[in-house]
Coordinates of C-alpha atoms in Angstrom, one line a residue:
Chain A
X844 CA 0.0 0.2 -0.3
X845 CA 1.6 3.1 -0.5
X846 CA 2.1 5.7 2.1
X847 CA 0.0 7.9 2.2
X848 CA 1.6 11.2 2.0
X849 CA 0.5 15.0 3.0
X850 CA 1.5 17.6 0.9
X851 CA 2.2 20.3 4.1
X852 CA 2.4 20.4 7.5
X853 CA 0.0 22.1 9.6
X854 CA 1.3 21.4 13.1
X855 CA 4.7 20.3 12.7
X856 CA 5.6 23.5 10.6
X857 CA 9.6 22.8 11.7
X858 CA 9.7 19.4 9.0
X859 CA 9.0 22.3 6.6
X860 CA 10.5 25.4 7.6
X861 CA 14.1 24.5 8.8
X862 CA 14.0 27.2 12.1
X863 CA 10.8 27.9 12.4
X864 CA 10.9 28.2 16.6
X865 CA 13.1 31.9 15.8
X866 CA 10.7 34.5 16.0
X867 CA 12.5 36.8 13.0
X868 CA 12.5 33.6 10.9
X869 CA 8.4 32.0 12.0
X870 CA 8.2 36.5 10.7
X871 CA 9.4 36.2 7.4
X872 CA 7.2 33.0 6.8
X873 CA 3.9 34.6 7.3
X874 CA 4.1 34.7 11.2
X875 CA 1.5 36.4 13.6
X876 CA -0.5 37.1 9.8
X877 CA -3.2 36.1 11.2
X878 CA -3.7 37.2 14.2
X879 CA -3.3 40.5 13.0
X880 CA -6.1 39.9 10.9
X881 CA -7.9 38.2 13.0
X882 CA -7.8 40.8 15.9
X883 CA -8.2 43.7 13.9
X884 CA -10.3 42.4 10.5
X885 CA -12.0 40.2 12.5
X886 CA -15.0 39.3 15.1
X887 CA -14.5 37.2 17.8
X888 CA -18.0 35.1 17.1
X889 CA -16.4 35.3 12.9
X890 CA -13.0 33.1 14.1
X891 CA -14.9 30.6 17.0
X892 CA -17.4 29.8 13.4
X893 CA -14.7 29.1 11.2
X894 CA -13.1 26.8 13.5
X895 CA -16.4 25.0 13.8
X896 CA -16.8 24.6 9.9
X897 CA -13.3 23.4 10.1
X898 CA -14.5 20.7 13.0
X899 CA -10.7 20.8 14.1
X900 CA -11.3 18.2 17.3
X901 CA -9.7 19.0 20.7
X902 CA -5.9 17.3 20.2
X903 CA -5.7 16.3 23.9
X904 CA -7.1 12.5 23.8
X905 CA -11.4 13.5 24.3
X906 CA -11.7 15.1 20.6
X907 CA -14.4 17.4 21.3
X908 CA -14.8 20.1 19.1
X909 CA -12.8 23.3 19.9
X910 CA -15.4 25.7 18.0
X911 CA -18.4 24.0 19.9
X912 CA -15.8 24.7 23.4
X913 CA -14.9 28.4 22.9
X914 CA -19.0 28.7 21.9
X915 CA -20.1 28.2 25.9
X916 CA -18.1 31.0 27.6
X917 CA -20.6 33.1 28.5
X918 CA -20.7 35.9 26.5
X919 CA -21.4 38.6 30.0
X920 CA -18.9 37.2 32.5
X921 CA -15.9 38.6 32.9
X922 CA -13.1 38.4 33.3
X923 CA -12.2 35.0 31.3
X924 CA -9.3 32.9 30.7
X925 CA -6.7 31.2 28.1
X926 CA -5.3 28.0 29.5
X927 CA -3.1 25.9 27.7
X928 CA -2.5 22.1 28.4
X929 CA 0.8 22.0 27.9
X930 CA 0.8 18.7 30.5
X931 CA 1.9 15.9 28.2
X932 CA 2.2 13.2 30.7
X933 CA 0.1 9.8 29.0
X934 CA 2.8 7.5 28.7
X935 CA 3.6 6.5 25.1
X936 CA 2.6 10.8 24.1
X937 CA 5.4 13.1 23.7
X938 CA 3.8 15.2 20.5
X939 CA 3.5 18.8 22.2
X940 CA 6.8 18.4 22.8
X941 CA 8.5 19.4 19.5
X942 CA 5.7 22.0 18.8
X943 CA 6.7 22.9 22.1
X944 CA 10.9 22.6 21.7
X945 CA 10.8 23.1 17.2
X946 CA 7.3 25.2 16.5
X947 CA 6.7 27.4 19.4
X948 CA 5.7 31.2 17.7
X949 CA 2.8 29.0 15.6
X950 CA 1.3 27.9 19.1
X951 CA 2.2 31.4 20.8
X952 CA 0.3 32.6 17.7
X953 CA -2.9 30.5 18.1
X954 CA -3.3 31.4 21.7
X955 CA -3.1 34.8 21.0
X956 CA -5.8 34.2 17.9
X957 CA -8.0 32.0 20.5
X958 CA -7.9 33.6 23.3
X959 CA -9.5 37.1 21.6
X960 CA -12.2 34.4 20.3
X961 CA -13.3 33.6 23.1
X962 CA -12.6 37.1 25.0
X963 CA -9.3 36.6 27.1
X964 CA -6.8 38.7 27.8
X965 CA -4.8 36.5 29.6
X966 CA -3.7 33.5 28.6
X967 CA -1.7 30.5 30.8
X968 CA 0.3 27.9 29.6
X969 CA 1.0 24.6 31.9
X970 CA 3.7 23.2 31.1
X971 CA 4.2 19.7 32.7
X972 CA 7.8 20.3 34.9
X973 CA 9.6 18.4 33.9
X974 CA 9.7 19.9 30.9
X975 CA 11.8 22.5 32.4
X976 CA 13.9 23.6 29.2
X977 CA 11.1 23.9 27.0
X978 CA 9.3 26.4 29.6
X979 CA 12.3 28.4 29.9
X980 CA 12.1 28.6 26.2
X981 CA 8.6 29.9 25.8
X982 CA 9.3 32.2 27.6
X983 CA 12.2 33.3 26.0
X984 CA 10.0 33.2 22.8
X985 CA 7.1 35.3 24.8
X986 CA 10.2 37.9 25.9
X987 CA 10.6 38.6 21.9
X988 CA 7.2 38.0 20.4
X989 CA 6.2 40.8 23.7
X990 CA 9.4 43.1 22.2
X991 CA 7.7 43.4 18.9
X992 CA 3.9 44.6 19.7
X993 CA 2.5 40.5 18.7
X994 CA 1.5 40.2 22.9
X995 CA 0.7 42.4 25.0
X996 CA -1.2 45.8 25.0
X997 CA -3.1 46.2 22.0
X998 CA -2.1 44.2 20.4
X999 CA -2.1 46.1 16.4
X1000 CA -3.3 48.8 17.2
X1001 CA -6.8 46.7 17.9
X1002 CA -7.2 47.8 21.3
X1003 CA -6.9 44.4 22.5
X1004 CA -4.7 42.7 25.0
X1005 CA -3.8 39.5 25.3
X1006 CA -0.7 38.3 27.6
X1007 CA 0.4 34.6 28.3
X1008 CA 2.3 32.9 31.0
X1009 CA 4.0 30.5 31.5
X1010 CA 3.5 28.3 34.7
X1011 CA 5.5 25.1 35.2
X1012 CA 3.9 21.8 37.0
X1013 CA 5.7 19.9 39.8
X1014 CA 5.6 16.1 37.9
X1015 CA 1.5 14.5 38.7
X1016 CA 0.3 13.0 35.7
X1017 CA -3.6 14.1 37.3
X1018 CA -2.9 17.8 36.1
X1019 CA -3.7 17.3 32.6
X1020 CA -7.2 16.5 33.4
X1021 CA -8.3 20.4 32.6
X1022 CA -10.2 21.0 36.3
X1023 CA -7.1 19.5 37.5
X1024 CA -5.2 21.6 36.1
X1025 CA -7.1 24.9 37.2
X1026 CA -6.7 23.3 40.7
X1027 CA -2.8 22.9 40.4
X1028 CA -2.6 26.6 38.5
X1029 CA -4.1 28.1 41.5
X1030 CA -1.6 26.5 43.6
X1031 CA -3.1 23.6 45.0
X1032 CA -2.8 19.5 44.9
X1033 CA -3.8 18.5 41.5
X1034 CA -7.4 17.3 42.3
X1035 CA -10.0 17.0 40.1
X1036 CA -13.8 19.2 40.6
X1037 CA -16.7 17.5 40.3
X1038 CA -18.4 18.6 36.2
X1039 CA -20.8 21.2 36.9
X1040 CA -20.4 23.9 36.5
X1041 CA -17.7 22.8 34.0
X1042 CA -14.2 25.3 33.5
X1043 CA -16.0 27.1 30.5
X1044 CA -18.7 28.6 32.8
X1045 CA -16.4 28.4 36.3
X1046 CA -12.8 27.3 35.4
X1047 CA -10.1 29.9 36.7
X1048 CA -10.7 31.6 40.0
X1049 CA -13.9 30.8 39.7
X1050 CA -14.0 32.4 36.0
X1051 CA -14.9 31.4 32.7
X1052 CA -11.5 29.3 31.0
X1053 CA -11.2 27.1 27.9
X1054 CA -8.7 25.2 29.2
X1055 CA -7.1 23.4 25.0
X1056 CA -4.4 21.7 24.1
X1057 CA -1.4 22.4 22.5
X1058 CA -1.9 20.8 19.1
X1059 CA -5.3 22.1 18.6
X1060 CA -4.4 26.5 19.5
X1061 CA -1.1 25.4 17.0
X1062 CA -3.6 24.0 14.5
X1063 CA -5.2 27.5 14.9
X1064 CA -3.0 30.2 13.0
X1065 CA -3.4 28.3 10.3
X1066 CA -7.3 27.2 9.8
X1067 CA -7.6 31.2 10.5
X1068 CA -5.4 31.4 7.4
X1069 CA -5.8 28.7 4.4
X1070 CA -10.0 28.3 5.8
X1071 CA -11.9 26.0 6.7
X1072 CA -12.3 23.6 3.0
X1073 CA -8.6 23.5 3.3
X1074 CA -9.0 22.4 6.2
X1075 CA -11.3 19.8 5.6
X1076 CA -9.2 18.2 2.6
X1077 CA -6.7 16.4 4.4
X1078 CA -8.0 13.3 7.2
X1079 CA -12.1 12.4 6.9
X1080 CA -15.6 14.1 7.3
X1081 CA -15.7 13.5 10.8
X1082 CA -12.5 13.6 11.9
X1083 CA -10.8 16.7 9.9
X1084 CA -7.1 17.7 9.4
X1085 CA -4.0 16.4 10.2
X1086 CA -2.7 14.9 13.6
X1087 CA 1.4 14.4 15.3
X1088 CA 1.2 11.3 16.5
X1089 CA 3.8 10.0 19.1
X1090 CA 5.2 6.3 18.0
X1091 CA 7.3 3.9 20.5
X1092 CA 7.9 0.8 21.1
X1093 CA 9.7 -2.1 19.0
X1094 CA 9.6 0.0 16.0
X1095 CA 12.3 1.4 12.8
X1096 CA 11.9 4.2 13.8
X1097 CA 10.1 5.8 16.5
X1098 CA 9.4 9.0 16.6
X1099 CA 6.3 12.0 15.7
X1100 CA 4.9 12.0 12.7
X1101 CA 1.4 14.7 11.1
X1102 CA -0.9 12.0 9.8
X1103 CA -3.6 12.4 7.8
X1104 CA -6.7 11.5 10.4
X1105 CA -8.2 8.3 8.7
X1106 CA -4.7 6.1 7.8
X1107 CA -5.2 2.6 9.0
X1108 CA -2.5 1.4 12.1
X1109 CA -0.7 -0.3 9.8
X1110 CA -0.2 2.4 6.9
X1111 CA 1.2 4.4 9.6
X1112 CA 2.9 1.3 11.4
X1113 CA 4.8 -0.8 8.4
X1114 CA 4.8 2.0 5.5
X1115 CA 5.4 5.7 8.5
X1116 CA 7.5 4.1 11.2
X1117 CA 9.2 1.7 9.0
X1118 CA 7.5 -1.6 10.2
X1119 CA 9.7 -3.8 12.9
X1120 CA 12.7 -3.3 14.8
X1121 CA 13.8 -7.7 15.0
X1122 CA 12.3 -9.8 10.9
X1123 CA 12.7 -12.2 14.4
X1124 CA 10.4 -10.5 16.5
X1125 CA 7.1 -9.9 15.1
X1126 CA 3.9 -7.6 16.0
X1127 CA 2.4 -8.7 19.5
X1128 CA 0.2 -5.5 21.0
X1129 CA -0.1 -2.1 20.0
X1130 CA -1.0 0.2 23.1
X1131 CA -2.8 3.0 20.3
X1132 CA -3.4 6.0 22.4
X1133 CA -1.5 6.0 25.6
X1134 CA -1.5 4.2 28.4
X1135 CA -4.8 4.9 29.3
X1136 CA -6.2 3.0 25.7
X1137 CA -7.0 -0.6 25.3
X1138 CA -4.5 -2.5 23.3
X1139 CA -5.0 -3.3 20.6
X1140 CA -3.8 -6.9 18.0
X1141 CA -2.3 -7.2 15.1
X1142 CA -6.3 -8.5 13.9
X1143 CA -6.7 -4.5 14.2
X1144 CA -4.4 -3.7 12.0
X1145 CA -6.4 -2.2 9.5
X1146 CA -8.1 0.4 11.7
X1147 CA -8.6 3.5 10.4
X1148 CA -7.3 6.5 12.5
X1149 CA -9.5 8.5 13.5
X1150 CA -11.4 9.2 17.1
X1151 CA -14.7 7.6 15.5
X1152 CA -13.2 4.6 14.0
X1153 CA -10.9 3.7 17.1
X1154 CA -14.2 4.2 19.5
X1155 CA -16.3 2.0 17.7
X1156 CA -13.3 -0.6 17.8
X1157 CA -13.5 0.1 22.4
X1158 CA -10.5 1.6 22.5
X1159 CA -9.5 4.9 21.8
X1160 CA -7.3 7.7 19.7
X1161 CA -6.7 9.2 23.1
X1162 CA -4.2 12.4 22.8
X1163 CA -1.8 10.2 19.8
X1164 CA 0.4 8.0 21.6
X1165 CA 1.4 4.3 19.6
X1166 CA 3.2 2.0 21.7
X1167 CA 4.1 -1.2 19.8
X1168 CA 5.3 -4.6 21.6
X1169 CA 6.8 -7.4 19.9
X1170 CA 7.2 -11.3 20.8
X1171 CA 9.7 -10.0 23.1
X1172 CA 7.2 -8.1 26.4
X1173 CA 5.7 -10.5 28.9
X1174 CA 1.7 -9.1 29.2
X1175 CA 2.1 -9.6 32.4
X1176 CA 5.0 -6.9 32.7
X1177 CA 3.9 -4.8 30.6
X1178 CA 1.0 -4.5 32.5
X1179 CA 2.5 -4.4 35.6
X1180 CA 4.2 -1.4 34.9
X1181 CA 1.3 0.0 32.3
X1182 CA -1.1 -0.6 36.0
X1183 CA 2.6 0.9 38.1
X1184 CA 2.1 4.5 36.3
X1185 CA -1.4 4.2 37.3
X1186 CA -1.2 3.4 41.1
X1187 CA 1.7 6.4 41.1
X1188 CA 0.2 8.6 39.2
X1189 CA -3.8 8.5 41.8
X1190 CA -4.7 12.0 43.3
X1191 CA -6.5 9.6 45.9
X1192 CA -9.3 11.7 46.1
X1193 CA -11.7 8.2 45.1
X1194 CA -10.9 5.2 47.0
X1195 CA -12.1 3.5 43.7
X1196 CA -8.9 4.4 42.4
X1197 CA -6.7 4.7 45.3
X1198 CA -7.5 1.7 46.4
X1199 CA -8.1 -0.4 43.8
X1200 CA -4.4 0.9 41.9
X1201 CA -2.9 -0.6 44.5
X1202 CA -5.0 -3.9 44.6
X1203 CA -3.8 -4.6 41.0
X1204 CA -0.4 -4.0 41.6
X1205 CA 0.1 -6.3 44.1
X1206 CA -1.6 -9.3 42.3
X1207 CA 0.1 -7.9 38.7
X1208 CA 3.7 -8.0 41.2
X1209 CA 2.5 -10.7 42.5
X1210 CA 2.6 -13.0 39.0
X1211 CA 5.3 -11.2 37.5
X1212 CA 7.4 -12.8 40.4
X1213 CA 6.0 -16.1 40.0
X1214 CA 4.2 -15.5 43.3
X1215 CA 0.9 -16.4 41.6
X1216 CA -2.3 -18.3 42.6
X1217 CA -5.1 -19.9 41.0
X1218 CA -7.8 -17.6 41.0
X1219 CA -5.5 -14.0 40.3
X1220 CA -6.7 -13.4 37.0
X1221 CA -10.6 -13.7 38.0
X1222 CA -9.3 -11.5 40.9
X1223 CA -8.3 -8.8 38.8
X1224 CA -11.0 -8.9 36.2
X1225 CA -13.3 -8.4 39.5
X1226 CA -11.0 -5.1 40.8
X1227 CA -11.5 -4.3 37.7
X1228 CA -15.2 -4.5 37.4
X1229 CA -15.7 -2.3 40.6
X1230 CA -13.3 0.4 39.3
X1231 CA -14.8 1.2 35.9
X1232 CA -17.3 3.5 35.6
X1233 CA -16.8 3.7 39.4
X1234 CA -14.4 6.3 39.7
X1235 CA -14.5 10.0 40.3
X1236 CA -11.9 10.6 36.8
X1237 CA -11.0 9.0 34.4
X1238 CA -7.6 8.2 35.8
X1239 CA -8.8 5.2 37.6
X1240 CA -11.2 4.4 35.2
X1241 CA -7.7 3.6 32.5
X1242 CA -6.2 1.9 34.7
X1243 CA -8.2 -1.2 33.5
X1244 CA -7.9 -1.0 30.0
X1245 CA -4.2 -3.4 30.6
X1246 CA -5.8 -5.3 32.9
X1247 CA -9.2 -5.8 30.7
X1248 CA -7.0 -6.2 27.7
X1249 CA -4.7 -8.9 28.7
X1250 CA -7.2 -11.3 29.7
X1251 CA -9.3 -9.9 26.4
X1252 CA -6.0 -11.3 24.1
X1253 CA -3.9 -13.1 26.4
X1254 CA -5.2 -15.5 28.8
X1255 CA -3.8 -17.9 27.8
X1256 CA -0.2 -16.3 28.6
X1257 CA -1.7 -15.0 31.4
X1258 CA -3.0 -19.1 31.9
X1259 CA 0.2 -20.5 31.9
X1260 CA 2.3 -17.6 34.5
X1261 CA 0.0 -18.8 37.2
X1262 CA 0.2 -22.6 36.2
X1263 CA 4.0 -22.8 36.3
X1264 CA 4.8 -21.2 39.9
X1265 CA 3.0 -23.9 41.1
Chain B
X1188 CA 15.7 35.0 53.5
X1189 CA 14.0 34.4 50.4
X1190 CA 12.0 37.0 49.5
X1191 CA 15.0 39.7 50.9
X1192 CA 16.7 37.6 48.9
X1193 CA 15.2 37.0 45.7
X1194 CA 12.7 39.4 45.9
X1195 CA 13.0 40.5 42.1
X1196 CA 12.3 37.0 40.9
X1197 CA 9.9 36.9 43.1
X1198 CA 7.9 39.8 42.3
X1199 CA 8.0 39.3 38.9
X1200 CA 7.0 35.6 39.7
X1201 CA 3.5 37.4 41.9
X1202 CA 2.9 39.9 38.9
X1203 CA 1.5 36.8 36.3
X1204 CA -1.2 36.3 38.2
X1205 CA -3.9 38.4 40.3
X1206 CA -2.8 40.5 43.2
X1207 CA -6.0 38.6 45.2
X1208 CA -4.7 35.2 43.8
X1209 CA -1.7 34.7 45.3
X1210 CA -1.5 30.9 45.8
X1211 CA -1.3 30.6 42.3
X1212 CA 3.0 31.2 42.9
X1213 CA 2.9 28.8 45.1
X1214 CA 4.7 25.9 42.9
X1215 CA 6.9 28.1 40.8
X1216 CA 8.6 29.4 45.0
X1217 CA 8.4 26.2 45.7
X1218 CA 10.8 25.8 43.1
X1219 CA 13.0 28.8 44.1
X1220 CA 13.3 27.8 47.5
X1221 CA 14.1 24.4 46.4
X1222 CA 16.9 25.0 44.7
X1223 CA 18.3 27.6 47.3
X1224 CA 18.0 25.6 50.1
X1225 CA 18.8 22.6 48.7
X1226 CA 15.5 21.0 49.6
X1227 CA 12.7 21.8 50.7
X1228 CA 12.7 21.5 54.8
X1229 CA 10.1 22.8 57.8
X1230 CA 12.0 26.0 57.7
X1231 CA 11.8 26.3 54.1
X1232 CA 8.2 25.7 53.7
X1233 CA 7.3 28.2 56.6
X1234 CA 9.1 31.1 54.3
X1235 CA 7.3 29.8 51.4
X1236 CA 3.4 30.1 52.9
X1237 CA 5.1 33.2 55.2
X1238 CA 5.6 34.4 52.0
X1239 CA 1.8 34.2 49.8
X1240 CA 0.5 33.7 53.3
X1241 CA -0.7 30.5 53.8
X1242 CA -1.0 27.5 56.9
X1243 CA 2.2 26.2 56.7
X1244 CA -0.3 22.5 56.6
X1245 CA -1.7 24.2 52.8
X1246 CA 2.1 24.4 51.1
X1247 CA 3.0 21.6 53.4
X1248 CA 0.0 19.2 51.1
X1249 CA 1.7 20.8 48.2
X1250 CA 4.4 19.0 48.5
X1251 CA 4.3 16.0 49.1
X1252 CA 1.7 16.0 46.7
X1253 CA 4.1 16.7 42.8
X1254 CA 6.8 14.4 42.6
X1255 CA 9.8 16.5 41.8
X1256 CA 9.0 18.5 45.3
X1257 CA 11.8 17.2 47.2
X1258 CA 11.5 17.0 51.0
X1259 CA 14.5 14.9 52.0
X1260 CA 17.9 15.4 50.5
X1261 CA 19.2 14.8 47.6
X1262 CA 22.7 15.5 45.5
X1263 CA 23.4 18.5 43.4
X1264 CA 22.2 15.7 40.4
X1265 CA 19.0 14.3 40.6
X1266 CA 18.7 11.2 37.1
X1267 CA 15.0 10.5 37.1
X1268 CA 15.0 7.2 34.7
X1269 CA 11.9 6.7 32.9
X1270 CA 11.2 3.1 33.1
X1271 CA 7.3 3.8 32.0
X1272 CA 6.0 1.0 29.4
X1273 CA 8.3 1.5 26.4
X1274 CA 10.7 2.8 27.6
X1275 CA 11.2 -0.8 30.7
X1276 CA 11.8 -2.8 27.2
X1277 CA 13.6 -0.9 25.4
X1278 CA 16.8 -0.8 27.4
X1279 CA 15.7 1.4 30.7
X1280 CA 16.2 -1.2 33.0
X1281 CA 19.3 -1.9 31.9
X1282 CA 20.1 1.4 32.3
X1283 CA 18.6 1.8 35.9
X1284 CA 21.1 -1.0 37.1
X1285 CA 24.0 0.4 35.4
X1286 CA 23.8 3.8 37.3
X1287 CA 23.5 1.5 40.2
X1288 CA 26.6 -0.1 39.5
X1289 CA 28.4 2.7 38.2
X1290 CA 27.7 5.0 41.7
X1291 CA 27.7 1.9 43.8
X1292 CA 23.9 2.9 45.6
X1293 CA 20.3 1.3 44.8
X1294 CA 17.3 3.3 43.2
X1295 CA 15.8 6.1 45.6
X1296 CA 19.3 6.2 47.1
X1297 CA 21.9 9.0 46.8
X1298 CA 26.2 8.9 46.4
X1299 CA 27.4 9.0 49.7
X1300 CA 29.6 12.2 48.3
X1301 CA 26.1 14.1 48.0
X1302 CA 26.3 14.4 43.9
X1303 CA 24.4 12.4 42.5
X1304 CA 20.2 10.7 43.9
X1305 CA 19.1 8.4 41.9
X1306 CA 15.6 8.2 40.8
X1307 CA 13.1 5.3 38.4
X1308 CA 10.1 7.8 37.1
X1309 CA 7.3 8.0 35.7
X1310 CA 7.4 8.6 31.2
X1311 CA 9.0 12.1 30.3
X1312 CA 7.3 12.7 26.5
X1313 CA 11.4 11.6 25.0
X1314 CA 9.8 7.7 24.3
X1315 CA 11.7 7.9 20.7
X1316 CA 15.0 8.3 22.9
X1317 CA 14.1 5.3 24.9
X1318 CA 16.9 4.6 27.0
X1319 CA 16.4 8.1 28.0
X1320 CA 16.9 10.0 31.3
X1321 CA 17.3 13.6 32.7
X1322 CA 19.7 15.3 35.0
X1323 CA 18.1 18.1 37.0
X1324 CA 15.5 17.9 34.4
X1325 CA 18.1 18.9 31.6
X1326 CA 17.2 15.7 29.2
X1327 CA 19.8 12.8 28.2
X1328 CA 18.8 11.1 25.2
X1329 CA 19.6 7.4 24.0
X1330 CA 21.7 6.8 26.7
X1331 CA 23.0 3.8 25.9
X1332 CA 25.6 1.4 28.0
X1333 CA 29.1 3.5 25.6
X1334 CA 27.6 7.0 26.9
X1335 CA 26.4 6.4 30.3
X1336 CA 30.4 6.7 32.1
X1337 CA 31.2 9.6 29.8
X1338 CA 28.0 11.5 30.7
X1339 CA 28.3 10.2 34.7
X1340 CA 32.2 12.2 34.1
X1341 CA 31.0 15.5 32.7
X1342 CA 28.2 15.8 35.0
X1343 CA 30.8 15.0 37.8
X1344 CA 33.5 17.9 36.8
X1345 CA 30.3 20.1 36.9
X1346 CA 29.6 20.1 39.8
X1347 CA 33.1 19.9 40.6
X1348 CA 34.1 22.6 38.5
X1349 CA 31.2 25.1 40.4
X1350 CA 28.4 25.3 38.0
X1351 CA 25.7 26.3 38.5
X1352 CA 23.6 23.5 38.6
X1353 CA 19.5 24.0 40.0
X1354 CA 18.0 20.6 41.5
X1355 CA 14.1 22.0 40.1
X1356 CA 15.8 23.0 36.7
X1357 CA 15.7 26.0 36.8
X1358 CA 19.1 26.4 34.7
X1359 CA 17.5 23.2 32.5
X1360 CA 19.1 23.7 28.8
X1361 CA 18.5 22.2 26.1

């Protein structure tokens, strides 16, 4: 099957234009012209309308339509805030990392346009604490743009102010959940809030707030520049555009790739990422959308990579993070590592997640160490059942994906691991 | 005192947030205090709490919640090796064992000379670079066996030469 090439990158433009991270290079390639156009000759409603028409869906995981999210913000309540979710922490995901380091100004321009569209004068970029360099780098880039009058007061003579501040998290996956992120930005421990009220109505400091992912906002200047129809020329009807997808594990060429939404998993792994690393070790399973997602195996290779197709197959496109593992990987160890992650990252707010993730790890651990007991697989399934749908936020549910996937696809291997111990 | 000695930086941080919402400055101030004092002990937590008019226990709770805040002594260089999926299947376990061996400590411990602390951490968003670690939150990509000794030597030499270190990553380079 021939590789479906994209003519140009929408978000990873650093792959097309060398040194686009430098302000002069970005400006020479039309940078900040769309911010100027938006603020001086477009109404917020017109911008929201264009983004709605483009069908842009949130790139952070949930895939919610961005323009629709923006339109939930009540006009009469002020101040409003735009918060950028740069807390990229889902195991397997590293595409925001590249956008921040290599194409920062397109993100900043997207923030300026989007802040204007929702009526916010202040935007905070909540960046994970481990991106210490990225945080410093973004601060430099903001300062450069501010010096040239591209961020700050009375932008382009429009009378509109947009200030952008960088706020570093401090190591907590849960802060990628938007309400936990807001708690953390308010200087508290990152535990999710009960919804409703949704952030659009009562978010940061209980003010109307839009929380958008880095990649989502980086799309915005190009949509304004080239229009919704151009954006829709990439991808599918319900999942338009491209997606920066990270691929890692046992493939020949791990890394980030900006794909048109809708190509198959087979094409992505074998044509884009070079296929399996070791010809003697075939594919065993795929964690297709970050550690939270249900696993897939060889039988799913022809699944198109869109939000809806992945959901119909019982998994998700998630944050765009595919982990490909070969037959050298023991299923018990993989499931243990995934659930160790969720145990470590559980915020402790609700019991099913706080206790459940401990139970899961305890059982996986004893099987992994050679002390598995008869009935442990049923026990794992039962704990999972007690957690699924009963946790305060999606984190707890996510830890059940590894349990259910391992049982669904690799039951004989799990049974053998326990039998060998008796 | 923290505020007097770092007034410009602290005022700059406070200016990012609404005047009645200065608690938002808590994480950045804790990073600063951690760099200045080497860890977040009771005194440094109390100082940060006073700057922000917060109860001591509120700040203490925040320090305990986040993995990048250290309430115990750490070395001048904190080595964070990602051992998550997929890194653990792409050389991370071998890297941890190698570092433990060379440094003569187990993960979670600090060397006697207080130069290195070694930790296993969760995903650091560089999965394609496995095995990958951060040294004071600066990325070291594809740390294959033949690169370990040179990396440790350089880090140790930097410390001995008095190069400024920031365990909070405030000086992190690429």
